[in-house]
Amino acid sequence: EIRFEAIRGLVRRGSLDHVPALAKFVGHSEYSYSLGASETLFDYGGERIPEIARQVLRQEDSYLRRLALNTLSERRVLDATADALLCLTHPDPRLQQAALHYLGQSLALRKDSNILRSIRDSLSAMDNETMGTALSLLASAEDAESRTVVKRELRSGRLADADRVLCSLSISCGGSA
């Protein structure tokens, strides 16, 4: 514990030479070390932040994965879409929401049919609020297959708050939804 806190303190004080040593704690079996290392590295890890975030995305813990996605989103590092797609079927809706936010940033830069298909295929694993976010994202994608799925879900009546999705669909269709 003393070694961990010492290395963590050095990184927090700007000693980037100690980032590799702290990064070794990211996958530690003691959760407090893994969490503390991840949080510190996401704030002070310098150029290694994206690499460390991608490493954390491959762990099981949904909170750590959410931190990693949020870190990548904040820095607009959009090369971890494959890892983000895996988060869509995780049972934690907060992780799914973070993944949708991250994937939405990626889709804003370029349309990717694989991302859209994965979102469509993951709808059944989402709770109502998360599904609303996913459907809004699909509705704004200007993709015929995604629009069809959005319209089908809206007609099903499963979505509690459809206003946001309808607005996205209407904008996407030029008011002809």
Tab-separated table of C-alpha atoms in Angstrom:
chain	number	residue	atom	x	y	z
A	1	GLU	CA	0.000	0.000	0.000
A	2	ILE	CA	2.818	2.431	0.805
A	3	ARG	CA	4.482	1.738	-2.550
A	4	PHE	CA	1.193	2.285	-4.407
A	5	GLU	CA	0.476	5.578	-2.618
A	6	ALA	CA	4.041	6.784	-3.178
A	7	ILE	CA	3.923	6.076	-6.914
A	8	ARG	CA	0.437	7.569	-7.180
A	9	GLY	CA	1.589	10.700	-5.361
A	10	LEU	CA	4.562	11.113	-7.702
A	11	VAL	CA	2.328	10.837	-10.763
A	12	ARG	CA	-0.096	13.381	-9.293
A	13	ARG	CA	2.824	15.761	-8.828
A	14	GLY	CA	3.692	15.491	-12.506
A	15	SER	CA	6.325	12.768	-12.543
A	16	LEU	CA	5.371	11.066	-15.800
A	17	ASP	CA	8.359	8.727	-15.446
A	18	HIS	CA	6.291	6.854	-12.833
A	19	VAL	CA	3.226	6.370	-15.054
A	20	PRO	CA	4.343	2.857	-16.176
A	21	ALA	CA	4.767	1.770	-12.558
A	22	LEU	CA	1.311	3.052	-11.626
A	23	ALA	CA	-0.185	1.490	-14.762
A	24	LYS	CA	0.780	-1.928	-13.399
A	25	PHE	CA	-1.876	-1.410	-10.699
A	26	VAL	CA	-4.690	-0.879	-13.215
A	27	GLY	CA	-5.553	-4.570	-13.384
A	28	HIS	CA	-4.707	-5.293	-9.746
A	29	SER	CA	-6.855	-7.828	-7.915
A	30	GLU	CA	-7.332	-5.334	-5.058
A	31	TYR	CA	-10.123	-3.114	-6.422
A	32	SER	CA	-9.043	0.001	-4.541
A	33	TYR	CA	-5.636	-0.129	-6.255
A	34	SER	CA	-7.153	-0.669	-9.673
A	35	LEU	CA	-9.645	2.161	-9.163
A	36	GLY	CA	-7.103	4.545	-7.664
A	37	ALA	CA	-4.566	3.865	-10.392
A	38	SER	CA	-7.165	4.277	-13.150
A	39	GLU	CA	-8.555	7.527	-11.766
A	40	THR	CA	-5.098	8.997	-11.257
A	41	LEU	CA	-3.836	7.928	-14.668
A	42	PHE	CA	-6.936	9.273	-16.418
A	43	ASP	CA	-6.181	12.658	-14.873
A	44	TYR	CA	-2.371	12.725	-14.925
A	45	GLY	CA	-1.224	10.003	-17.336
A	46	GLY	CA	-0.211	12.320	-20.151
A	47	GLU	CA	0.148	10.786	-23.586
A	48	ARG	CA	-0.505	7.289	-22.213
A	49	ILE	CA	-4.082	8.103	-21.161
A	50	PRO	CA	-5.747	6.645	-24.299
A	51	GLU	CA	-3.663	3.459	-24.104
A	52	ILE	CA	-4.504	2.991	-20.430
A	53	ALA	CA	-8.199	3.705	-21.056
A	54	ARG	CA	-8.300	1.020	-23.761
A	55	GLN	CA	-6.654	-1.384	-21.313
A	56	VAL	CA	-9.295	-0.603	-18.677
A	57	LEU	CA	-12.083	-1.115	-21.234
A	58	ARG	CA	-11.083	-4.764	-21.469
A	59	GLN	CA	-11.702	-5.352	-17.759
A	60	GLU	CA	-14.945	-6.689	-16.303
A	61	ASP	CA	-15.801	-3.872	-13.880
A	62	SER	CA	-18.522	-1.672	-15.362
A	63	TYR	CA	-17.607	1.414	-13.316
A	64	LEU	CA	-13.978	1.327	-14.470
A	65	ARG	CA	-15.075	0.737	-18.055
A	66	ARG	CA	-17.432	3.706	-17.803
A	67	LEU	CA	-14.581	5.878	-16.513
A	68	ALA	CA	-12.453	4.743	-19.463
A	69	LEU	CA	-15.175	5.549	-22.013
A	70	ASN	CA	-15.797	8.947	-20.447
A	71	THR	CA	-12.063	9.669	-20.489
A	72	LEU	CA	-11.787	8.744	-24.159
A	73	SER	CA	-14.907	10.785	-24.973
A	74	GLU	CA	-13.593	13.863	-23.189
A	75	ARG	CA	-10.355	13.647	-25.147
A	76	ARG	CA	-12.112	12.786	-28.428
A	77	VAL	CA	-10.019	9.631	-28.823
A	78	LEU	CA	-12.318	7.571	-31.006
A	79	ASP	CA	-10.251	4.510	-31.829
A	80	ALA	CA	-11.818	2.179	-29.258
A	81	THR	CA	-15.162	1.613	-30.971
A	82	ALA	CA	-14.782	-2.182	-30.910
A	83	ASP	CA	-14.420	-2.096	-27.118
A	84	ALA	CA	-17.300	0.369	-26.804
A	85	LEU	CA	-19.549	-1.888	-28.887
A	86	LEU	CA	-18.961	-4.713	-26.404
A	87	CYS	CA	-20.343	-2.454	-23.667
A	88	LEU	CA	-23.745	-2.204	-25.374
A	89	THR	CA	-24.831	-5.648	-24.177
A	90	HIS	CA	-23.458	-5.304	-20.642
A	91	PRO	CA	-26.258	-5.414	-18.042
A	92	ASP	CA	-25.269	-2.031	-16.535
A	93	PRO	CA	-27.370	0.646	-18.274
A	94	ARG	CA	-24.933	3.375	-17.196
A	95	LEU	CA	-22.154	1.604	-19.086
A	96	GLN	CA	-24.452	1.217	-22.084
A	97	GLN	CA	-25.212	4.970	-21.951
A	98	ALA	CA	-21.501	5.813	-21.823
A	99	ALA	CA	-20.898	3.515	-24.794
A	100	LEU	CA	-23.722	5.159	-26.760
A	101	HIS	CA	-22.296	8.608	-26.023
A	102	TYR	CA	-18.861	7.483	-27.198
A	103	LEU	CA	-20.267	5.794	-30.309
A	104	GLY	CA	-22.369	8.872	-31.058
A	105	GLN	CA	-19.185	10.940	-31.158
A	106	SER	CA	-17.686	8.454	-33.580
A	107	LEU	CA	-20.792	8.484	-35.788
A	108	ALA	CA	-20.749	12.291	-35.833
A	109	LEU	CA	-17.366	12.111	-37.568
A	110	ARG	CA	-18.210	9.334	-39.993
A	111	LYS	CA	-21.137	7.062	-40.694
A	112	ASP	CA	-20.228	3.480	-39.846
A	113	SER	CA	-22.727	0.775	-40.773
A	114	ASN	CA	-21.097	-1.696	-38.345
A	115	ILE	CA	-21.705	0.636	-35.406
A	116	LEU	CA	-25.310	1.228	-36.475
A	117	ARG	CA	-25.922	-2.510	-36.907
A	118	SER	CA	-24.423	-3.258	-33.486
A	119	ILE	CA	-26.617	-0.630	-31.843
A	120	ARG	CA	-29.713	-2.041	-33.584
A	121	ASP	CA	-28.769	-5.576	-32.546
A	122	SER	CA	-28.260	-4.530	-28.915
A	123	LEU	CA	-31.622	-2.844	-28.347
A	124	SER	CA	-33.133	-5.888	-26.630
A	125	ALA	CA	-30.404	-5.765	-23.943
A	126	MET	CA	-31.224	-2.153	-23.018
A	127	ASP	CA	-33.553	-0.679	-20.457
A	128	ASN	CA	-36.145	1.880	-21.521
A	129	GLU	CA	-34.042	5.012	-21.001
A	130	THR	CA	-30.991	3.546	-22.694
A	131	MET	CA	-33.110	2.300	-25.578
A	132	GLY	CA	-34.429	5.847	-26.004
A	133	THR	CA	-30.877	7.129	-26.280
A	134	ALA	CA	-29.981	4.392	-28.763
A	135	LEU	CA	-33.086	5.033	-30.873
A	136	SER	CA	-32.369	8.786	-30.942
A	137	LEU	CA	-28.876	8.017	-32.159
A	138	LEU	CA	-30.204	5.630	-34.807
A	139	ALA	CA	-32.882	8.109	-35.883
A	140	SER	CA	-30.305	10.812	-36.481
A	141	ALA	CA	-28.042	8.493	-38.498
A	142	GLU	CA	-29.877	9.019	-41.813
A	143	ASP	CA	-29.766	5.287	-42.449
A	144	ALA	CA	-32.858	3.609	-43.945
A	145	GLU	CA	-32.495	0.365	-41.990
A	146	SER	CA	-32.024	2.266	-38.726
A	147	ARG	CA	-35.094	4.417	-39.437
A	148	THR	CA	-37.146	1.273	-40.008
A	149	VAL	CA	-36.037	-0.132	-36.651
A	150	VAL	CA	-36.773	3.183	-34.919
A	151	LYS	CA	-40.272	3.367	-36.406
A	152	ARG	CA	-40.955	-0.254	-35.438
A	153	GLU	CA	-39.886	0.397	-31.843
A	154	LEU	CA	-41.973	3.561	-31.662
A	155	ARG	CA	-45.039	1.655	-32.895
A	156	SER	CA	-44.471	-1.138	-30.374
A	157	GLY	CA	-45.299	1.207	-27.494
A	158	ARG	CA	-42.457	-0.176	-25.343
A	159	LEU	CA	-40.708	3.182	-25.143
A	160	ALA	CA	-42.004	5.253	-22.220
A	161	ASP	CA	-40.766	8.640	-23.479
A	162	ALA	CA	-40.830	8.700	-27.259
A	163	ASP	CA	-40.695	12.498	-27.740
A	164	ARG	CA	-36.904	12.721	-28.001
A	165	VAL	CA	-36.796	9.857	-30.510
A	166	LEU	CA	-39.625	11.342	-32.566
A	167	CYS	CA	-37.810	14.684	-32.664
A	168	SER	CA	-34.584	13.042	-33.886
A	169	LEU	CA	-36.486	11.020	-36.456
A	170	SER	CA	-38.373	14.066	-37.700
A	171	ILE	CA	-35.180	16.099	-38.087
A	172	SER	CA	-33.468	13.205	-39.836
A	173	CYS	CA	-36.360	12.732	-42.247
A	174	GLY	CA	-36.716	16.440	-42.925
A	175	GLY	CA	-40.025	16.659	-41.080
A	176	SER	CA	-41.633	13.745	-42.955
A	177	ALA	CA	-41.445	11.159	-40.166
